[in-house]
Amino acid sequence: MAAAHTMGVWITDGSLVEWTDTVGLEAAFPTGRWPEVVAGALGGGGLDARLEGIVDEAVAVGGAQVAWRDGGLDVVAEWVALFDAPLAAMDDVGPATPCVVQGMIEGMWLGELAREGEVAWRAAAGGNNVVARGRGIATTLGALATGDEGLAEARATAYVPMLGGGGRAHSVAGADLARLPVVELARAVWKWNRAHPEVDVRGVHFGAAGEMAAYAALPAAAGARRAHQAFLPRYLRRMLELCPRDAREVADEVRAAMFREAIARGEAARPGVPIILTVTDADGRVVGEGALIVKEEER
């Protein structure tokens, strides 16, 4: 795949937040995701189950620097499928479509996410993403969806120096991709891009999945987690019966409060120190590397 300094990548959002600028796709949340648990608790009313997102038209390949913004930058490692041609130029997208899977640093500005009221997804998640440089893992969308060809053991890990001290490693496994509607999502982005061919989309970011996903991670064993999920719908349904509120309004308030707490705890990336992304295949060989630096705050 030809090297590039930047590329257009579809950035998927699978949260319950109602953004002002995202495009809804013909692909829904996968079974078992937290949003579906919550949607079930609300009786399916008031929440949009579609996956949505934006195109970040200049995602850096290999490395980038971004200027500090209030609240700082939250960072996770995720997966992206890269294609040799713009999606709009492809005749079809399906299980047999070849792609290269690569790791990606996804950045989200905490200050934007902590705002009250309407928030634009592009303001929070655009212009701060990095796709790893390297050969990646050549495969097909169908293999991703089924976990074939030894992809389950592949891993993308971002080591993030933290503003509040220390550091943390955020890691995703190839096996996590089988939990997502990979083919359906890529095909839905392809359909959207065919209708908007002026946008050059070369990659599809799949969003969070697995044990470390924002809406799935719980510090508990699998059995306890299942019990918690079984309890949550009844709890939320009863809570809303006692205090009826618009579901999206509640979700928006919870989002703002959550990220204000994250800012207070210093959960942003430390400025001036590289965030390092390493991608390994099923045999443990490095197939991608990247870095993102948040510049020092100007005072």
mmCIF file of C-alpha atoms in Angstrom:
data_model
loop_
_atom_site.group_PDB
_atom_site.id
_atom_site.type_symbol
_atom_site.label_atom_id
_atom_site.label_comp_id
_atom_site.label_asym_id
_atom_site.label_seq_id
_atom_site.Cartn_x
_atom_site.Cartn_y
_atom_site.Cartn_z
ATOM 1 C CA MET A 1 0.000 0.000 0.000
ATOM 2 C CA ALA A 2 1.427 3.355 -1.009
ATOM 3 C CA ALA A 3 2.764 5.459 1.826
ATOM 4 C CA ALA A 4 1.095 8.788 2.500
ATOM 5 C CA HIS A 5 1.563 11.596 4.975
ATOM 6 C CA THR A 6 -2.189 11.832 5.566
ATOM 7 C CA MET A 7 -5.278 9.964 4.432
ATOM 8 C CA GLY A 8 -9.042 10.235 4.708
ATOM 9 C CA VAL A 9 -10.466 7.855 7.327
ATOM 10 C CA TRP A 10 -14.041 7.263 8.409
ATOM 11 C CA ILE A 11 -14.097 7.684 12.219
ATOM 12 C CA THR A 12 -16.893 5.609 13.756
ATOM 13 C CA ASP A 13 -18.755 6.604 16.902
ATOM 14 C CA GLY A 14 -20.739 3.916 18.677
ATOM 15 C CA SER A 15 -21.831 5.897 21.723
ATOM 16 C CA LEU A 16 -25.254 7.144 22.764
ATOM 17 C CA VAL A 17 -24.225 10.786 22.487
ATOM 18 C CA GLU A 18 -26.293 12.824 20.039
ATOM 19 C CA TRP A 19 -23.668 14.779 18.105
ATOM 20 C CA THR A 20 -24.552 17.736 15.904
ATOM 21 C CA ASP A 21 -22.515 16.708 12.853
ATOM 22 C CA THR A 22 -22.318 12.923 12.501
ATOM 23 C CA VAL A 23 -23.684 10.877 9.596
ATOM 24 C CA GLY A 24 -25.899 7.908 10.491
ATOM 25 C CA LEU A 25 -25.149 4.696 8.603
ATOM 26 C CA GLU A 26 -27.118 1.644 7.505
ATOM 27 C CA ALA A 27 -25.382 -0.422 10.186
ATOM 28 C CA ALA A 28 -26.466 -0.963 13.788
ATOM 29 C CA PHE A 29 -24.738 -1.511 17.112
ATOM 30 C CA PRO A 30 -23.548 -5.108 17.539
ATOM 31 C CA THR A 31 -25.279 -7.466 19.952
ATOM 32 C CA GLY A 32 -23.909 -7.225 23.469
ATOM 33 C CA ARG A 33 -22.666 -3.635 23.339
ATOM 34 C CA TRP A 34 -23.543 -1.377 26.251
ATOM 35 C CA PRO A 35 -25.705 0.872 24.073
ATOM 36 C CA GLU A 36 -27.972 -2.084 23.290
ATOM 37 C CA VAL A 37 -28.276 -2.895 26.971
ATOM 38 C CA VAL A 38 -29.314 0.681 27.643
ATOM 39 C CA ALA A 39 -31.635 0.762 24.613
ATOM 40 C CA GLY A 40 -33.337 -2.375 25.922
ATOM 41 C CA ALA A 41 -33.778 -0.710 29.294
ATOM 42 C CA LEU A 42 -35.541 2.165 27.592
ATOM 43 C CA GLY A 43 -37.850 -0.109 25.668
ATOM 44 C CA GLY A 44 -36.186 0.815 22.383
ATOM 45 C CA GLY A 45 -37.584 4.340 22.470
ATOM 46 C CA GLY A 46 -35.689 7.576 22.089
ATOM 47 C CA LEU A 47 -32.303 6.092 21.158
ATOM 48 C CA ASP A 48 -30.868 5.673 17.662
ATOM 49 C CA ALA A 49 -29.211 2.251 17.284
ATOM 50 C CA ARG A 50 -27.359 3.195 14.089
ATOM 51 C CA LEU A 51 -23.601 3.501 13.969
ATOM 52 C CA GLU A 52 -22.519 6.957 12.916
ATOM 53 C CA GLY A 53 -19.414 9.020 12.370
ATOM 54 C CA ILE A 54 -17.475 11.538 10.324
ATOM 55 C CA VAL A 55 -14.637 11.527 7.811
ATOM 56 C CA ASP A 56 -11.359 12.885 9.154
ATOM 57 C CA GLU A 57 -9.855 13.870 5.802
ATOM 58 C CA ALA A 58 -6.277 14.308 7.043
ATOM 59 C CA VAL A 59 -5.387 11.499 9.433
ATOM 60 C CA ALA A 60 -1.621 11.455 9.916
ATOM 61 C CA VAL A 61 0.278 8.292 8.969
ATOM 62 C CA GLY A 62 3.117 7.398 11.307
ATOM 63 C CA GLY A 63 3.168 10.467 13.528
ATOM 64 C CA ALA A 64 1.759 13.889 14.321
ATOM 65 C CA GLN A 65 1.842 16.780 16.761
ATOM 66 C CA VAL A 66 -1.270 18.586 17.982
ATOM 67 C CA ALA A 67 -1.559 21.809 19.986
ATOM 68 C CA TRP A 68 -2.772 21.583 23.586
ATOM 69 C CA ARG A 69 -6.448 22.357 24.142
ATOM 70 C CA ASP A 70 -8.332 22.917 27.383
ATOM 71 C CA GLY A 71 -9.036 19.667 29.202
ATOM 72 C CA GLY A 72 -6.353 17.783 27.308
ATOM 73 C CA LEU A 73 -6.476 14.781 24.979
ATOM 74 C CA ASP A 74 -7.829 11.327 25.812
ATOM 75 C CA VAL A 75 -6.237 8.556 23.724
ATOM 76 C CA VAL A 76 -7.103 4.942 22.888
ATOM 77 C CA ALA A 77 -5.688 2.334 20.514
ATOM 78 C CA GLU A 78 -8.097 1.020 17.896
ATOM 79 C CA TRP A 79 -8.228 -0.791 14.551
ATOM 80 C CA VAL A 80 -8.650 0.595 11.047
ATOM 81 C CA ALA A 81 -9.015 -1.193 7.696
ATOM 82 C CA LEU A 82 -7.077 0.472 4.871
ATOM 83 C CA PHE A 83 -7.869 0.102 1.167
ATOM 84 C CA ASP A 84 -5.718 0.526 -1.946
ATOM 85 C CA ALA A 85 -8.313 2.740 -3.640
ATOM 86 C CA PRO A 86 -10.831 5.334 -2.484
ATOM 87 C CA LEU A 87 -13.994 3.566 -1.325
ATOM 88 C CA ALA A 88 -16.064 5.642 -3.763
ATOM 89 C CA ALA A 89 -14.072 4.148 -6.670
ATOM 90 C CA MET A 90 -14.693 0.527 -5.656
ATOM 91 C CA ASP A 91 -17.413 -1.482 -7.406
ATOM 92 C CA ASP A 92 -18.497 -3.273 -4.257
ATOM 93 C CA VAL A 93 -17.503 -3.924 -0.644
ATOM 94 C CA GLY A 94 -18.174 -7.247 1.047
ATOM 95 C CA PRO A 95 -16.559 -10.200 2.837
ATOM 96 C CA ALA A 96 -14.103 -10.847 -0.029
ATOM 97 C CA THR A 97 -12.848 -7.247 -0.157
ATOM 98 C CA PRO A 98 -9.082 -7.134 0.527
ATOM 99 C CA CYS A 99 -7.750 -4.673 3.068
ATOM 100 C CA VAL A 100 -4.791 -4.042 5.321
ATOM 101 C CA VAL A 101 -5.571 -3.929 9.035
ATOM 102 C CA GLN A 102 -3.534 -1.431 10.962
ATOM 103 C CA GLY A 103 -3.552 0.054 14.428
ATOM 104 C CA MET A 104 -4.587 3.617 15.079
ATOM 105 C CA ILE A 105 -4.325 6.196 17.834
ATOM 106 C CA GLU A 106 -7.745 7.782 18.310
ATOM 107 C CA GLY A 107 -7.683 11.062 20.193
ATOM 108 C CA MET A 108 -10.639 12.817 21.798
ATOM 109 C CA TRP A 109 -10.489 16.306 23.306
ATOM 110 C CA LEU A 110 -11.856 16.035 26.833
ATOM 111 C CA GLY A 111 -12.815 19.701 27.014
ATOM 112 C CA GLU A 112 -15.166 19.308 24.050
ATOM 113 C CA LEU A 113 -16.697 16.132 25.490
ATOM 114 C CA ALA A 114 -17.276 17.856 28.835
ATOM 115 C CA ARG A 115 -19.351 20.650 27.311
ATOM 116 C CA GLU A 116 -22.995 21.024 28.289
ATOM 117 C CA GLY A 117 -25.548 20.847 25.495
ATOM 118 C CA GLU A 118 -24.784 20.252 21.830
ATOM 119 C CA VAL A 119 -21.335 18.948 20.887
ATOM 120 C CA ALA A 120 -19.811 18.365 17.447
ATOM 121 C CA TRP A 121 -18.039 15.011 17.034
ATOM 122 C CA ARG A 122 -15.519 16.587 14.638
ATOM 123 C CA ALA A 123 -14.511 19.138 17.277
ATOM 124 C CA ALA A 124 -13.883 16.314 19.761
ATOM 125 C CA ALA A 125 -12.411 13.583 17.534
ATOM 126 C CA GLY A 126 -11.191 15.196 14.313
ATOM 127 C CA GLY A 127 -7.617 16.190 13.515
ATOM 128 C CA ASN A 128 -6.023 14.241 16.376
ATOM 129 C CA ASN A 129 -5.799 10.702 14.967
ATOM 130 C CA VAL A 130 -2.742 8.743 13.783
ATOM 131 C CA VAL A 131 -2.631 5.574 11.676
ATOM 132 C CA ALA A 132 0.450 3.432 12.315
ATOM 133 C CA ARG A 133 3.072 3.247 9.583
ATOM 134 C CA GLY A 134 4.126 -0.244 8.515
ATOM 135 C CA ARG A 135 3.032 -3.226 6.475
ATOM 136 C CA GLY A 136 0.069 -4.023 8.706
ATOM 137 C CA ILE A 137 -1.858 -7.264 8.281
ATOM 138 C CA ALA A 138 -3.103 -8.092 4.789
ATOM 139 C CA THR A 139 -6.481 -9.816 4.973
ATOM 140 C CA THR A 140 -10.132 -9.490 3.914
ATOM 141 C CA LEU A 141 -13.138 -7.958 5.628
ATOM 142 C CA GLY A 142 -14.703 -11.411 5.925
ATOM 143 C CA ALA A 143 -11.644 -12.766 7.739
ATOM 144 C CA LEU A 144 -11.860 -9.877 10.182
ATOM 145 C CA ALA A 145 -15.491 -10.614 10.877
ATOM 146 C CA THR A 146 -14.838 -14.294 11.633
ATOM 147 C CA GLY A 147 -11.441 -14.035 13.289
ATOM 148 C CA ASP A 148 -9.806 -16.218 10.620
ATOM 149 C CA GLU A 149 -6.162 -16.407 9.552
ATOM 150 C CA GLY A 150 -4.704 -16.017 13.034
ATOM 151 C CA LEU A 151 -5.924 -12.452 13.402
ATOM 152 C CA ALA A 152 -7.206 -13.047 16.926
ATOM 153 C CA GLU A 153 -3.718 -12.737 18.439
ATOM 154 C CA ALA A 154 -2.832 -9.498 16.669
ATOM 155 C CA ARG A 155 -2.631 -6.503 18.983
ATOM 156 C CA ALA A 156 -2.439 -2.714 18.864
ATOM 157 C CA THR A 157 -1.181 -0.991 22.005
ATOM 158 C CA ALA A 158 -0.882 2.702 22.782
ATOM 159 C CA TYR A 159 1.286 3.683 25.744
ATOM 160 C CA VAL A 160 0.000 6.989 27.094
ATOM 161 C CA PRO A 161 1.971 9.152 29.570
ATOM 162 C CA MET A 162 -0.697 10.659 31.826
ATOM 163 C CA LEU A 163 -1.115 14.281 32.841
ATOM 164 C CA GLY A 164 -1.966 13.170 36.379
ATOM 165 C CA GLY A 165 1.248 11.114 36.647
ATOM 166 C CA GLY A 166 2.470 7.737 35.485
ATOM 167 C CA GLY A 167 1.229 6.147 32.309
ATOM 168 C CA ARG A 168 -1.206 3.583 31.017
ATOM 169 C CA ALA A 169 -1.256 1.114 28.150
ATOM 170 C CA HIS A 170 -4.456 0.794 26.142
ATOM 171 C CA SER A 171 -4.560 -2.345 24.026
ATOM 172 C CA VAL A 172 -6.981 -3.942 21.558
ATOM 173 C CA ALA A 173 -6.804 -7.482 20.185
ATOM 174 C CA GLY A 174 -7.617 -8.741 16.721
ATOM 175 C CA ALA A 175 -10.249 -10.979 18.317
ATOM 176 C CA ASP A 176 -12.199 -7.835 19.274
ATOM 177 C CA LEU A 177 -13.000 -7.190 15.601
ATOM 178 C CA ALA A 178 -15.184 -10.299 15.439
ATOM 179 C CA ARG A 179 -17.492 -8.619 17.985
ATOM 180 C CA LEU A 180 -18.243 -5.770 15.589
ATOM 181 C CA PRO A 181 -20.325 -5.688 12.354
ATOM 182 C CA VAL A 182 -17.113 -5.200 10.366
ATOM 183 C CA VAL A 183 -18.454 -6.042 6.899
ATOM 184 C CA GLU A 184 -21.746 -4.210 7.425
ATOM 185 C CA LEU A 185 -19.979 -1.093 8.707
ATOM 186 C CA ALA A 186 -17.448 -0.988 5.852
ATOM 187 C CA ARG A 187 -20.190 -1.536 3.296
ATOM 188 C CA ALA A 188 -22.342 1.207 4.840
ATOM 189 C CA VAL A 189 -19.411 3.649 4.657
ATOM 190 C CA TRP A 190 -18.829 2.576 1.037
ATOM 191 C CA LYS A 191 -22.481 3.315 0.188
ATOM 192 C CA TRP A 192 -22.227 6.730 1.825
ATOM 193 C CA ASN A 193 -18.965 7.475 -0.001
ATOM 194 C CA ARG A 194 -20.480 6.448 -3.370
ATOM 195 C CA ALA A 195 -23.114 9.108 -2.756
ATOM 196 C CA HIS A 196 -20.372 11.614 -1.783
ATOM 197 C CA PRO A 197 -17.484 10.782 -4.157
ATOM 198 C CA GLU A 198 -15.843 14.161 -3.581
ATOM 199 C CA VAL A 199 -14.622 12.836 -0.198
ATOM 200 C CA ASP A 200 -11.513 10.630 -0.429
ATOM 201 C CA VAL A 201 -12.003 7.821 2.102
ATOM 202 C CA ARG A 202 -9.146 5.287 2.220
ATOM 203 C CA GLY A 203 -9.793 3.737 5.614
ATOM 204 C CA VAL A 204 -12.607 2.666 7.946
ATOM 205 C CA HIS A 205 -12.059 2.922 11.688
ATOM 206 C CA PHE A 206 -14.195 0.377 13.524
ATOM 207 C CA GLY A 207 -14.683 1.962 16.923
ATOM 208 C CA ALA A 208 -14.239 0.400 20.338
ATOM 209 C CA ALA A 209 -14.750 -3.264 21.135
ATOM 210 C CA GLY A 210 -13.541 -5.820 23.630
ATOM 211 C CA GLU A 211 -12.787 -5.703 27.338
ATOM 212 C CA MET A 212 -11.222 -2.225 27.244
ATOM 213 C CA ALA A 213 -13.951 -0.499 25.224
ATOM 214 C CA ALA A 214 -15.361 2.617 26.834
ATOM 215 C CA TYR A 215 -18.903 1.224 27.113
ATOM 216 C CA ALA A 216 -17.925 -2.395 27.805
ATOM 217 C CA ALA A 217 -15.039 -2.323 30.280
ATOM 218 C CA LEU A 218 -15.872 -3.214 33.852
ATOM 219 C CA PRO A 219 -13.372 -4.114 36.594
ATOM 220 C CA ALA A 220 -15.084 -7.419 37.237
ATOM 221 C CA ALA A 221 -14.947 -11.048 36.205
ATOM 222 C CA ALA A 222 -17.025 -12.164 33.233
ATOM 223 C CA GLY A 223 -19.697 -13.750 35.412
ATOM 224 C CA ALA A 224 -20.119 -10.628 37.519
ATOM 225 C CA ARG A 225 -20.214 -8.513 34.357
ATOM 226 C CA ARG A 226 -23.039 -10.598 32.898
ATOM 227 C CA ALA A 227 -24.965 -10.292 36.158
ATOM 228 C CA HIS A 228 -24.431 -6.527 36.121
ATOM 229 C CA GLN A 229 -25.707 -6.302 32.546
ATOM 230 C CA ALA A 230 -28.777 -8.336 33.459
ATOM 231 C CA PHE A 231 -29.510 -5.980 36.357
ATOM 232 C CA LEU A 232 -28.830 -2.726 34.501
ATOM 233 C CA PRO A 233 -31.897 -2.719 32.176
ATOM 234 C CA ARG A 234 -34.306 -3.228 35.078
ATOM 235 C CA TYR A 235 -32.576 -0.569 37.148
ATOM 236 C CA LEU A 236 -32.621 2.036 34.378
ATOM 237 C CA ARG A 237 -36.211 1.300 33.378
ATOM 238 C CA ARG A 238 -37.398 1.753 36.968
ATOM 239 C CA MET A 239 -35.312 4.911 37.399
ATOM 240 C CA LEU A 240 -36.886 6.489 34.320
ATOM 241 C CA GLU A 241 -40.376 5.464 35.444
ATOM 242 C CA LEU A 242 -39.830 7.303 38.715
ATOM 243 C CA CYS A 243 -38.202 10.327 37.084
ATOM 244 C CA PRO A 244 -39.308 10.479 33.446
ATOM 245 C CA ARG A 245 -36.788 12.337 31.309
ATOM 246 C CA ASP A 246 -35.943 12.474 27.633
ATOM 247 C CA ALA A 247 -33.430 9.660 27.106
ATOM 248 C CA ARG A 248 -31.083 11.724 24.971
ATOM 249 C CA GLU A 249 -31.110 14.597 27.433
ATOM 250 C CA VAL A 250 -30.107 12.209 30.226
ATOM 251 C CA ALA A 251 -27.362 10.642 28.072
ATOM 252 C CA ASP A 252 -26.026 14.099 27.239
ATOM 253 C CA GLU A 253 -25.853 15.161 30.879
ATOM 254 C CA VAL A 254 -24.137 11.915 31.864
ATOM 255 C CA ARG A 255 -21.589 12.383 29.060
ATOM 256 C CA ALA A 256 -20.670 15.896 30.196
ATOM 257 C CA ALA A 257 -20.385 14.888 33.862
ATOM 258 C CA MET A 258 -18.285 11.821 33.028
ATOM 259 C CA PHE A 259 -15.699 13.813 31.114
ATOM 260 C CA ARG A 260 -15.575 16.648 33.648
ATOM 261 C CA GLU A 261 -14.580 14.000 36.199
ATOM 262 C CA ALA A 262 -11.953 12.618 33.796
ATOM 263 C CA ILE A 263 -10.426 16.087 33.421
ATOM 264 C CA ALA A 264 -10.369 16.562 37.200
ATOM 265 C CA ARG A 265 -8.529 13.235 37.606
ATOM 266 C CA GLY A 266 -5.855 14.255 35.100
ATOM 267 C CA GLU A 267 -6.747 11.499 32.637
ATOM 268 C CA ALA A 268 -5.456 13.435 29.635
ATOM 269 C CA ALA A 269 -2.194 12.613 27.861
ATOM 270 C CA ARG A 270 0.834 14.446 29.245
ATOM 271 C CA PRO A 271 1.977 17.273 26.924
ATOM 272 C CA GLY A 272 5.453 17.115 25.430
ATOM 273 C CA VAL A 273 5.865 13.330 25.826
ATOM 274 C CA PRO A 274 5.172 10.981 22.879
ATOM 275 C CA ILE A 275 2.201 8.638 22.912
ATOM 276 C CA ILE A 276 3.658 5.478 21.338
ATOM 277 C CA LEU A 277 1.605 3.021 19.267
ATOM 278 C CA THR A 278 2.915 -0.491 18.529
ATOM 279 C CA VAL A 279 1.076 -3.018 16.348
ATOM 280 C CA THR A 280 2.014 -6.714 16.315
ATOM 281 C CA ASP A 281 0.696 -9.614 14.239
ATOM 282 C CA ALA A 282 -0.315 -13.068 15.499
ATOM 283 C CA ASP A 283 3.350 -14.115 15.665
ATOM 284 C CA GLY A 284 4.351 -11.087 17.720
ATOM 285 C CA ARG A 285 6.151 -9.325 14.868
ATOM 286 C CA VAL A 286 5.903 -5.536 14.756
ATOM 287 C CA VAL A 287 3.834 -4.550 11.704
ATOM 288 C CA GLY A 288 3.056 -0.942 12.553
ATOM 289 C CA GLU A 289 4.331 1.937 14.654
ATOM 290 C CA GLY A 290 3.122 5.450 15.329
ATOM 291 C CA ALA A 291 3.441 8.382 17.699
ATOM 292 C CA LEU A 292 1.373 11.390 18.713
ATOM 293 C CA ILE A 293 2.624 14.347 20.749
ATOM 294 C CA VAL A 294 0.439 16.918 22.426
ATOM 295 C CA LYS A 295 2.470 20.119 22.439
ATOM 296 C CA GLU A 296 3.167 21.893 25.689
ATOM 297 C CA GLU A 297 0.441 24.289 26.784
ATOM 298 C CA GLU A 298 1.245 27.883 25.860
ATOM 299 C CA ARG A 299 0.859 30.157 28.849
#
